[in-house]
Amino acid sequence: MASTLDIDGQQATLETAVTQALEYARNAGADACEIGASVQQGMEINVRKGSVETLEMARDQGIGVTLYLGRRRASVSSSDASQASLTDAIQRALDIARYTAEDPAAGLADPELLAREIPDMGVHHPWALEPDDGIELARRCERGGLAVEGIDSSDGVSLTTSEGVSVYGNSHGFMGATRASHHALSCMMIARDGAGMQRDHDYTVSSDAARLRTPESVGRVAAEQAMARLGARPMDTGRMPVIFTPNMARSLIGHLLNAIAGGAIFRESSFLCDAMGESLFPEWLSLGERPREYGAMASSAYDDDGVYTRDNDFIVDGRLASWMLSSYSARRLGLVTTGNAGGARNVRLQAPLTPEKELLGSIERGVMVTELMGQGVNTVTGDYSRGAAGFLIEKGKIVAPVEEFTIAGNLRDMFHNLVGLGDDIDRRSSLHTGSWLIDDMMVAG
């Protein structure tokens, strides 16, 4: 029998536990304390060749306690959010804190920066899905892929659904609760010809199950993409333009965000440490976060420090305009938090969009990257080198699938050489982007 989480009851229980634990920490001698507690419930179904491989029902809970003795800090976590576990965690944290070194930047967020209003962000949509109905959805997805001519087999379909509530409180009197849900359906299909096999996948994801694409369309797209890769050949070596499809372009934005995170800056472990105000991108591009966008995947009224979230613009007219700071990293840099404890939320790009056909049409000879492999990114120097697969482009047309090649450059140069942003915006994550066309990269076959 499908059931949703008693979200009201669980939130009330967690809020009571956190309130009591904060009082216990104060009485035990802590100068300050912050506590996060959460409960999550979900189901995962995996189907392959029509058979159910796994069906898992899970209910998880956890706590995290951070307390301070002056500027000495200690953190303890547990998978048990009961009151007894909280008090035990506090005692262990107190014991640890007495032996830690003082850190002048340690401490809670400044009280005046804490969120005062916590509106509904529209990200909680429970789905009372019966296991049998979930299995049938997964089977429909697989059948949609297997119906495509030339598909040899399925590598499986996964359907997941979950909802949960998390509570954060600190000894400044802040108490916040976040309710969220997450639903996803993904499929991997296998195509075969005389030269061998290829596989590819597709997925749909949303906080609201009503916004998921139909199972059949997910299976069909995965199958069509796998078929398109048949006959892949090696790529010639040379310098040429590269199109990163939206999924791949998203990783480039991730490298940028990692490089401007406060932790990387105060540790001097980023290739952008001295780049504030510098033109990193063409002046037609701006990039920022919109953490209070209603219904968006990562929306939140406060960050992991309890600080109110607001729109932040990290790149303005191509120039680096802001670091991404938590309370701690801001203190280390002598700055003020940007409300980014826990990272960026709902990253959006502002730029003129180019139709995908026009991006292709502008390329005499180049490559479209649809898959990246390996970890060849050095965020200290910006050097970039990764294995890739995709499609050869000649005279504005996709002419053949290619694989087993490497693309290399430096992230500074890659950002600077961005010449087009596609209108094929992918909204299946908290980071929305279209394809990126980057001029003059080294491609090695």
Short mmCIF file of C-alpha atoms in Angstrom, two decimals:
data_model
loop_
_atom_site.label_atom_id
_atom_site.label_comp_id
_atom_site.label_asym_id
_atom_site.label_seq_id
_atom_site.Cartn_x
_atom_site.Cartn_y
_atom_site.Cartn_z
CA MET A 1 0.00 0.00 0.00
CA ALA A 2 1.45 3.35 -1.03
CA SER A 3 1.59 6.07 1.59
CA THR A 4 3.04 9.53 1.87
CA LEU A 5 5.00 10.89 4.77
CA ASP A 6 3.11 12.44 7.69
CA ILE A 7 4.86 15.66 6.88
CA ASP A 8 3.11 17.83 9.49
CA GLY A 9 3.72 15.33 12.26
CA GLN A 10 7.33 14.73 11.29
CA GLN A 11 8.08 18.46 11.09
CA ALA A 12 6.56 19.06 14.51
CA THR A 13 8.56 16.18 15.99
CA LEU A 14 11.83 17.42 14.50
CA GLU A 15 11.20 21.01 15.60
CA THR A 16 10.52 19.87 19.16
CA ALA A 17 13.65 17.72 19.20
CA VAL A 18 15.85 20.51 17.83
CA THR A 19 14.44 23.06 20.31
CA GLN A 20 15.05 20.74 23.25
CA ALA A 21 18.52 19.84 22.01
CA LEU A 22 19.53 23.50 21.65
CA GLU A 23 18.43 24.11 25.23
CA TYR A 24 20.37 21.04 26.36
CA ALA A 25 23.49 22.28 24.57
CA ARG A 26 23.23 25.69 26.25
CA ASN A 27 22.84 24.11 29.69
CA ALA A 28 25.75 21.74 28.99
CA GLY A 29 28.11 24.66 28.44
CA ALA A 30 28.10 25.32 24.71
CA ASP A 31 28.49 28.99 23.81
CA ALA A 32 26.57 28.46 20.57
CA CYS A 33 25.02 25.54 18.71
CA GLU A 34 23.33 24.70 15.42
CA ILE A 35 21.40 21.54 14.63
CA GLY A 36 19.98 20.07 11.44
CA ALA A 37 17.59 17.11 11.47
CA SER A 38 15.74 15.45 8.62
CA VAL A 39 13.40 12.60 7.72
CA GLN A 40 12.94 11.23 4.20
CA GLN A 41 10.80 8.45 2.78
CA GLY A 42 10.91 7.01 -0.70
CA MET A 43 10.63 4.13 -3.14
CA GLU A 44 12.93 2.93 -5.92
CA ILE A 45 11.95 0.48 -8.64
CA ASN A 46 14.35 -1.07 -11.16
CA VAL A 47 12.99 -3.02 -14.13
CA ARG A 48 14.94 -4.80 -16.86
CA LYS A 49 13.48 -6.82 -19.75
CA GLY A 50 10.06 -6.57 -18.15
CA SER A 51 11.15 -8.12 -14.86
CA VAL A 52 11.45 -6.33 -11.54
CA GLU A 53 15.09 -6.45 -10.47
CA THR A 54 14.70 -4.44 -7.27
CA LEU A 55 11.93 -2.72 -5.36
CA GLU A 56 13.11 -0.79 -2.33
CA MET A 57 11.11 1.14 0.22
CA ALA A 58 13.31 3.34 2.39
CA ARG A 59 12.86 5.68 5.32
CA ASP A 60 15.93 7.61 6.41
CA GLN A 61 16.60 10.11 9.14
CA GLY A 62 19.67 11.96 10.27
CA ILE A 63 21.01 14.73 12.46
CA GLY A 64 24.01 17.01 12.41
CA VAL A 65 25.20 18.93 15.45
CA THR A 66 27.79 21.71 15.37
CA LEU A 67 28.62 23.53 18.58
CA TYR A 68 31.11 26.13 19.69
CA LEU A 69 33.17 26.72 22.79
CA GLY A 70 34.35 30.23 22.13
CA ARG A 71 36.01 29.89 18.71
CA ARG A 72 36.51 26.15 19.07
CA ARG A 73 34.18 24.15 16.87
CA ALA A 74 33.15 20.50 16.70
CA SER A 75 30.62 18.62 14.57
CA VAL A 76 28.95 15.24 15.07
CA SER A 77 26.41 13.47 12.87
CA SER A 78 24.14 10.47 13.37
CA SER A 79 21.51 8.52 11.47
CA ASP A 80 19.27 8.57 14.57
CA ALA A 81 17.28 11.77 15.11
CA SER A 82 15.79 10.73 18.45
CA GLN A 83 16.16 12.97 21.49
CA ALA A 84 18.54 10.51 23.15
CA SER A 85 20.75 10.48 20.07
CA LEU A 86 20.76 14.29 19.93
CA THR A 87 21.87 14.68 23.52
CA ASP A 88 24.55 12.03 23.04
CA ALA A 89 25.79 13.84 19.92
CA ILE A 90 25.97 17.10 21.85
CA GLN A 91 28.04 15.50 24.60
CA ARG A 92 30.43 13.99 22.06
CA ALA A 93 30.74 17.31 20.27
CA LEU A 94 31.53 19.09 23.55
CA ASP A 95 34.27 16.55 24.29
CA ILE A 96 35.77 17.06 20.82
CA ALA A 97 35.55 20.87 20.92
CA ARG A 98 37.70 21.05 24.04
CA TYR A 99 40.61 19.64 22.03
CA THR A 100 40.21 21.57 18.79
CA ALA A 101 42.21 24.65 17.90
CA GLU A 102 40.59 28.06 17.97
CA ASP A 103 39.45 29.43 14.63
CA PRO A 104 38.74 33.18 14.52
CA ALA A 105 36.24 32.68 11.68
CA ALA A 106 34.22 29.99 13.46
CA GLY A 107 30.72 30.77 14.69
CA LEU A 108 27.09 31.02 13.74
CA ALA A 109 25.89 33.36 11.01
CA ASP A 110 25.31 36.92 12.15
CA PRO A 111 21.79 37.18 13.67
CA GLU A 112 20.74 40.10 11.46
CA LEU A 113 21.36 37.98 8.33
CA LEU A 114 19.12 35.08 9.31
CA ALA A 115 15.91 34.51 7.34
CA ARG A 116 12.88 36.10 8.95
CA GLU A 117 10.23 34.87 6.54
CA ILE A 118 10.07 31.34 5.18
CA PRO A 119 7.47 31.21 2.40
CA ASP A 120 6.29 28.09 0.63
CA MET A 121 8.72 27.46 -2.24
CA GLY A 122 6.39 25.12 -4.12
CA VAL A 123 8.79 22.16 -4.09
CA HIS A 124 6.75 19.66 -2.05
CA HIS A 125 4.41 17.47 -4.11
CA PRO A 126 3.99 14.02 -2.54
CA TRP A 127 3.16 11.13 -4.86
CA ALA A 128 1.16 8.28 -3.34
CA LEU A 129 2.41 5.81 -5.95
CA GLU A 130 1.44 2.15 -5.52
CA PRO A 131 4.34 -0.24 -6.20
CA ASP A 132 2.35 -2.05 -8.89
CA ASP A 133 1.61 1.25 -10.63
CA GLY A 134 5.28 2.24 -10.43
CA ILE A 135 6.33 -1.07 -11.95
CA GLU A 136 3.90 -0.57 -14.82
CA LEU A 137 5.26 2.94 -15.47
CA ALA A 138 8.78 1.51 -15.66
CA ARG A 139 7.64 -1.25 -18.01
CA ARG A 140 5.89 1.28 -20.26
CA CYS A 141 9.15 3.23 -20.44
CA GLU A 142 11.09 0.14 -21.43
CA ARG A 143 8.51 -0.90 -24.01
CA GLY A 144 8.70 2.59 -25.51
CA GLY A 145 12.42 2.11 -26.07
CA LEU A 146 12.25 -1.48 -27.31
CA ALA A 147 9.64 -0.46 -29.89
CA VAL A 148 12.27 1.58 -31.77
CA GLU A 149 13.54 -0.40 -34.74
CA GLY A 150 17.13 -1.56 -34.31
CA ILE A 151 17.18 -1.60 -30.52
CA ASP A 152 18.73 -4.81 -29.26
CA SER A 153 18.00 -4.69 -25.55
CA SER A 154 17.40 -2.62 -22.46
CA ASP A 155 19.94 -1.96 -19.76
CA GLY A 156 17.17 -1.15 -17.33
CA VAL A 157 14.68 1.44 -16.17
CA SER A 158 14.77 3.18 -12.80
CA LEU A 159 11.88 4.99 -11.15
CA THR A 160 12.39 6.84 -7.87
CA THR A 161 10.07 8.90 -5.73
CA SER A 162 10.76 10.50 -2.37
CA GLU A 163 9.66 13.26 -0.05
CA GLY A 164 11.09 14.62 3.15
CA VAL A 165 11.32 17.43 5.66
CA SER A 166 14.42 18.99 7.16
CA VAL A 167 14.65 21.33 10.14
CA TYR A 168 17.51 23.67 10.99
CA GLY A 169 17.78 25.60 14.24
CA ASN A 170 20.48 27.53 16.05
CA SER A 171 21.03 29.25 19.36
CA HIS A 172 20.34 32.68 17.86
CA GLY A 173 16.69 31.63 17.94
CA PHE A 174 16.38 30.71 14.28
CA MET A 175 14.19 27.75 13.34
CA GLY A 176 13.42 26.85 9.74
CA ALA A 177 11.80 23.88 8.03
CA THR A 178 11.98 22.79 4.40
CA ARG A 179 9.65 20.31 2.75
CA ALA A 180 10.59 18.84 -0.61
CA SER A 181 9.85 15.98 -2.99
CA HIS A 182 11.80 14.42 -5.84
CA HIS A 183 10.53 12.14 -8.59
CA ALA A 184 12.51 10.72 -11.51
CA LEU A 185 12.30 8.16 -14.30
CA SER A 186 15.36 7.11 -16.31
CA CYS A 187 16.06 4.52 -18.99
CA MET A 188 19.16 3.04 -20.67
CA MET A 189 18.77 1.38 -24.07
CA ILE A 190 21.22 -0.72 -26.11
CA ALA A 191 21.52 -0.67 -29.89
CA ARG A 192 23.50 -3.20 -31.95
CA ASP A 193 24.82 -3.46 -35.50
CA GLY A 194 27.50 -5.49 -37.24
CA ALA A 195 30.25 -3.30 -35.77
CA GLY A 196 29.15 -3.66 -32.16
CA MET A 197 26.88 -2.13 -29.55
CA GLN A 198 26.14 1.37 -28.30
CA ARG A 199 24.00 2.56 -25.46
CA ASP A 200 22.47 5.83 -24.33
CA HIS A 201 19.98 7.06 -21.78
CA ASP A 202 17.29 9.62 -21.15
CA TYR A 203 15.48 10.79 -18.05
CA THR A 204 12.78 13.04 -16.68
CA VAL A 205 12.81 14.59 -13.21
CA SER A 206 10.66 16.99 -11.21
CA SER A 207 9.47 17.80 -7.70
CA ASP A 208 5.94 17.28 -9.07
CA ALA A 209 5.13 13.92 -10.66
CA ALA A 210 2.49 15.62 -12.85
CA ARG A 211 5.32 17.40 -14.69
CA LEU A 212 7.22 14.24 -15.62
CA ARG A 213 7.32 13.34 -19.29
CA THR A 214 5.45 10.26 -20.41
CA PRO A 215 7.31 6.98 -19.80
CA GLU A 216 7.10 6.07 -23.50
CA SER A 217 8.82 9.28 -24.57
CA VAL A 218 11.72 8.69 -22.16
CA GLY A 219 12.27 5.18 -23.52
CA ARG A 220 11.95 6.32 -27.13
CA VAL A 221 14.46 9.17 -26.78
CA ALA A 222 16.96 6.87 -25.04
CA ALA A 223 16.57 4.38 -27.89
CA GLU A 224 16.90 6.99 -30.64
CA GLN A 225 20.03 8.39 -29.05
CA ALA A 226 21.54 4.90 -28.77
CA MET A 227 20.75 4.21 -32.44
CA ALA A 228 22.38 7.48 -33.47
CA ARG A 229 25.67 6.35 -31.92
CA LEU A 230 25.97 3.16 -33.98
CA GLY A 231 28.98 3.12 -36.27
CA ALA A 232 30.97 5.54 -34.13
CA ARG A 233 34.50 6.05 -35.40
CA PRO A 234 37.67 7.70 -34.04
CA MET A 235 38.10 11.45 -34.32
CA ASP A 236 40.94 13.16 -36.15
CA THR A 237 43.33 15.34 -34.16
CA GLY A 238 43.23 19.10 -34.57
CA ARG A 239 42.01 22.43 -33.23
CA MET A 240 38.34 23.07 -33.90
CA PRO A 241 35.09 24.44 -32.42
CA VAL A 242 33.26 22.23 -29.93
CA ILE A 243 29.56 22.20 -29.09
CA PHE A 244 28.77 21.00 -25.57
CA THR A 245 25.17 19.78 -25.40
CA PRO A 246 23.21 21.14 -22.40
CA ASN A 247 24.02 18.19 -20.13
CA MET A 248 27.72 18.64 -20.89
CA ALA A 249 27.63 22.45 -20.70
CA ARG A 250 26.18 22.10 -17.22
CA SER A 251 29.45 20.56 -16.06
CA LEU A 252 31.38 23.61 -17.31
CA ILE A 253 29.19 25.88 -15.21
CA GLY A 254 29.82 23.55 -12.29
CA HIS A 255 33.57 24.06 -12.70
CA LEU A 256 33.01 27.84 -12.65
CA LEU A 257 30.93 27.67 -9.47
CA ASN A 258 33.51 25.47 -7.76
CA ALA A 259 36.22 27.96 -8.70
CA ILE A 260 34.38 30.96 -7.23
CA ALA A 261 33.27 29.20 -4.03
CA GLY A 262 34.59 30.92 -0.95
CA GLY A 263 36.41 27.83 0.31
CA ALA A 264 38.48 27.60 -2.87
CA ILE A 265 39.24 31.33 -2.74
CA PHE A 266 40.45 31.61 0.86
CA ARG A 267 42.50 28.42 0.44
CA GLU A 268 43.97 29.90 -2.77
CA SER A 269 43.15 26.69 -4.59
CA SER A 270 41.27 28.23 -7.54
CA PHE A 271 42.47 29.45 -10.92
CA LEU A 272 40.17 32.46 -10.38
CA CYS A 273 41.61 33.67 -7.06
CA ASP A 274 42.71 37.02 -8.55
CA ALA A 275 39.95 37.34 -11.13
CA MET A 276 37.36 39.55 -9.38
CA GLY A 277 36.16 42.13 -11.90
CA GLU A 278 37.90 40.36 -14.78
CA SER A 279 36.17 39.67 -18.10
CA LEU A 280 35.86 35.88 -18.10
CA PHE A 281 33.06 35.52 -20.68
CA PRO A 282 31.80 37.53 -23.63
CA GLU A 283 30.00 40.67 -22.48
CA TRP A 284 26.66 39.33 -23.72
CA LEU A 285 26.52 36.69 -20.96
CA SER A 286 25.47 37.06 -17.34
CA LEU A 287 25.03 34.23 -14.83
CA GLY A 288 23.45 34.12 -11.41
CA GLU A 289 21.17 32.24 -9.06
CA ARG A 290 17.47 32.69 -8.30
CA PRO A 291 16.99 30.73 -5.04
CA ARG A 292 13.42 31.90 -4.42
CA GLU A 293 12.01 31.03 -7.83
CA TYR A 294 8.69 29.39 -7.02
CA GLY A 295 8.54 25.71 -7.89
CA ALA A 296 12.15 25.52 -9.09
CA MET A 297 14.13 22.45 -8.17
CA ALA A 298 16.54 23.96 -5.61
CA SER A 299 14.42 26.79 -4.22
CA SER A 300 14.96 27.63 -0.56
CA ALA A 301 14.26 30.61 1.68
CA TYR A 302 17.51 30.14 3.62
CA ASP A 303 20.92 28.56 3.16
CA ASP A 304 22.62 25.92 5.30
CA ASP A 305 23.59 28.63 7.82
CA GLY A 306 20.02 29.89 8.13
CA VAL A 307 20.93 33.05 6.18
CA TYR A 308 18.18 34.44 3.96
CA THR A 309 18.63 33.67 0.29
CA ARG A 310 18.40 36.28 -2.45
CA ASP A 311 19.25 36.66 -6.10
CA ASN A 312 23.01 36.73 -6.67
CA ASP A 313 24.70 37.65 -9.93
CA PHE A 314 28.10 35.99 -10.20
CA ILE A 315 28.86 36.99 -13.80
CA VAL A 316 27.60 40.37 -15.03
CA ASP A 317 28.16 41.35 -18.66
CA GLY A 318 30.91 38.75 -18.85
CA ARG A 319 32.77 39.97 -15.74
CA LEU A 320 33.22 38.11 -12.46
CA ALA A 321 31.07 40.13 -10.04
CA SER A 322 30.80 38.06 -6.86
CA TRP A 323 32.22 35.13 -4.97
CA MET A 324 29.89 32.44 -3.65
CA LEU A 325 30.20 32.72 0.14
CA SER A 326 29.01 31.03 3.30
CA SER A 327 29.29 32.77 6.67
CA TYR A 328 32.57 31.01 7.40
CA SER A 329 34.27 31.62 4.05
CA ALA A 330 33.09 35.25 4.12
CA ARG A 331 34.77 35.79 7.48
CA ARG A 332 37.96 34.21 6.21
CA LEU A 333 37.96 36.72 3.36
CA GLY A 334 36.82 39.72 5.39
CA LEU A 335 33.54 39.88 3.44
CA VAL A 336 29.82 39.27 4.03
CA THR A 337 28.07 36.00 3.23
CA THR A 338 26.16 35.80 -0.04
CA GLY A 339 23.77 33.19 1.39
CA ASN A 340 25.53 30.33 -0.37
CA ALA A 341 26.24 27.88 2.43
CA GLY A 342 25.36 24.64 0.66
CA GLY A 343 26.08 26.00 -2.82
CA ALA A 344 24.22 27.87 -5.55
CA ARG A 345 20.47 27.42 -6.04
CA ASN A 346 18.63 27.65 -9.36
CA VAL A 347 21.44 28.86 -11.59
CA ARG A 348 20.23 30.83 -14.60
CA LEU A 349 22.01 32.36 -17.60
CA GLN A 350 21.02 35.61 -19.26
CA ALA A 351 22.22 35.75 -22.87
CA PRO A 352 20.90 35.95 -26.42
CA LEU A 353 19.92 32.45 -27.51
CA THR A 354 20.86 30.97 -30.86
CA PRO A 355 18.70 28.29 -32.54
CA GLU A 356 20.48 24.94 -32.44
CA LYS A 357 20.53 24.71 -36.25
CA GLU A 358 22.31 28.06 -36.45
CA LEU A 359 24.97 26.91 -34.00
CA LEU A 360 25.59 23.88 -36.19
CA GLY A 361 25.43 25.93 -39.35
CA SER A 362 28.23 28.19 -38.18
CA ILE A 363 30.71 25.30 -37.99
CA GLU A 364 32.78 24.31 -41.00
CA ARG A 365 34.36 21.40 -39.15
CA GLY A 366 34.01 20.58 -35.49
CA VAL A 367 32.57 18.20 -32.95
CA MET A 368 29.48 17.98 -30.76
CA VAL A 369 30.19 16.46 -27.34
CA THR A 370 27.36 14.38 -25.87
CA GLU A 371 29.36 12.38 -23.31
CA LEU A 372 32.35 13.19 -21.12
CA MET A 373 34.58 10.71 -19.29
CA GLY A 374 37.37 10.95 -16.74
CA GLN A 375 38.26 13.57 -14.14
CA GLY A 376 40.87 15.61 -16.00
CA VAL A 377 39.94 19.03 -14.64
CA ASN A 378 42.42 20.95 -12.47
CA THR A 379 40.55 23.77 -10.71
CA VAL A 380 43.83 25.18 -9.35
CA THR A 381 45.26 25.88 -12.81
CA GLY A 382 42.10 25.68 -14.93
CA ASP A 383 43.61 23.00 -17.16
CA TYR A 384 40.94 20.85 -18.80
CA SER A 385 41.33 17.47 -20.49
CA ARG A 386 38.59 14.86 -20.70
CA GLY A 387 37.67 11.85 -22.77
CA ALA A 388 34.60 12.38 -24.92
CA ALA A 389 32.13 10.95 -27.41
CA GLY A 390 29.70 12.69 -29.71
CA PHE A 391 29.25 13.63 -33.37
CA LEU A 392 31.44 15.02 -36.13
CA ILE A 393 30.15 18.23 -37.72
CA GLU A 394 31.09 19.20 -41.27
CA LYS A 395 29.73 22.18 -43.21
CA GLY A 396 27.05 22.79 -40.61
CA LYS A 397 25.74 19.21 -40.58
CA ILE A 398 26.11 16.25 -38.23
CA VAL A 399 27.78 13.63 -40.42
CA ALA A 400 28.88 10.77 -38.15
CA PRO A 401 29.11 9.58 -34.54
CA VAL A 402 32.62 9.69 -33.07
CA GLU A 403 34.17 8.29 -29.89
CA GLU A 404 37.41 7.66 -28.03
CA PHE A 405 38.79 11.18 -28.38
CA THR A 406 39.98 13.83 -25.94
CA ILE A 407 39.10 17.50 -25.72
CA ALA A 408 41.60 19.79 -24.00
CA GLY A 409 42.10 23.43 -23.14
CA ASN A 410 42.07 25.79 -20.19
CA LEU A 411 38.82 26.88 -18.56
CA ARG A 412 39.77 30.56 -18.79
CA ASP A 413 40.25 30.22 -22.54
CA MET A 414 37.13 28.10 -22.89
CA PHE A 415 34.99 30.68 -21.10
CA HIS A 416 36.52 33.49 -23.14
CA ASN A 417 36.01 31.58 -26.40
CA LEU A 418 32.30 30.95 -25.83
CA VAL A 419 30.72 32.18 -29.07
CA GLY A 420 27.13 30.97 -28.78
CA LEU A 421 24.47 29.72 -26.36
CA GLY A 422 21.80 27.43 -27.81
CA ASP A 423 18.06 27.80 -27.33
CA ASP A 424 17.78 24.09 -26.42
CA ILE A 425 17.49 24.89 -22.71
CA ASP A 426 17.57 21.81 -20.48
CA ARG A 427 15.55 22.39 -17.30
CA ARG A 428 16.00 18.94 -15.76
CA SER A 429 18.19 20.21 -12.92
CA SER A 430 18.59 23.33 -10.82
CA LEU A 431 21.04 24.63 -13.44
CA HIS A 432 19.34 25.67 -16.68
CA THR A 433 21.40 26.05 -19.83
CA GLY A 434 21.39 25.37 -23.53
CA SER A 435 24.27 24.10 -25.67
CA TRP A 436 27.58 25.96 -25.55
CA LEU A 437 29.63 26.57 -28.68
CA ILE A 438 33.28 27.07 -27.75
CA ASP A 439 35.72 28.06 -30.45
CA ASP A 440 39.21 26.66 -30.91
CA MET A 441 39.73 23.67 -28.63
CA MET A 442 42.24 20.89 -29.07
CA VAL A 443 40.63 17.61 -30.10
CA ALA A 444 42.85 14.53 -30.06
CA GLY A 445 41.79 11.25 -31.63
#
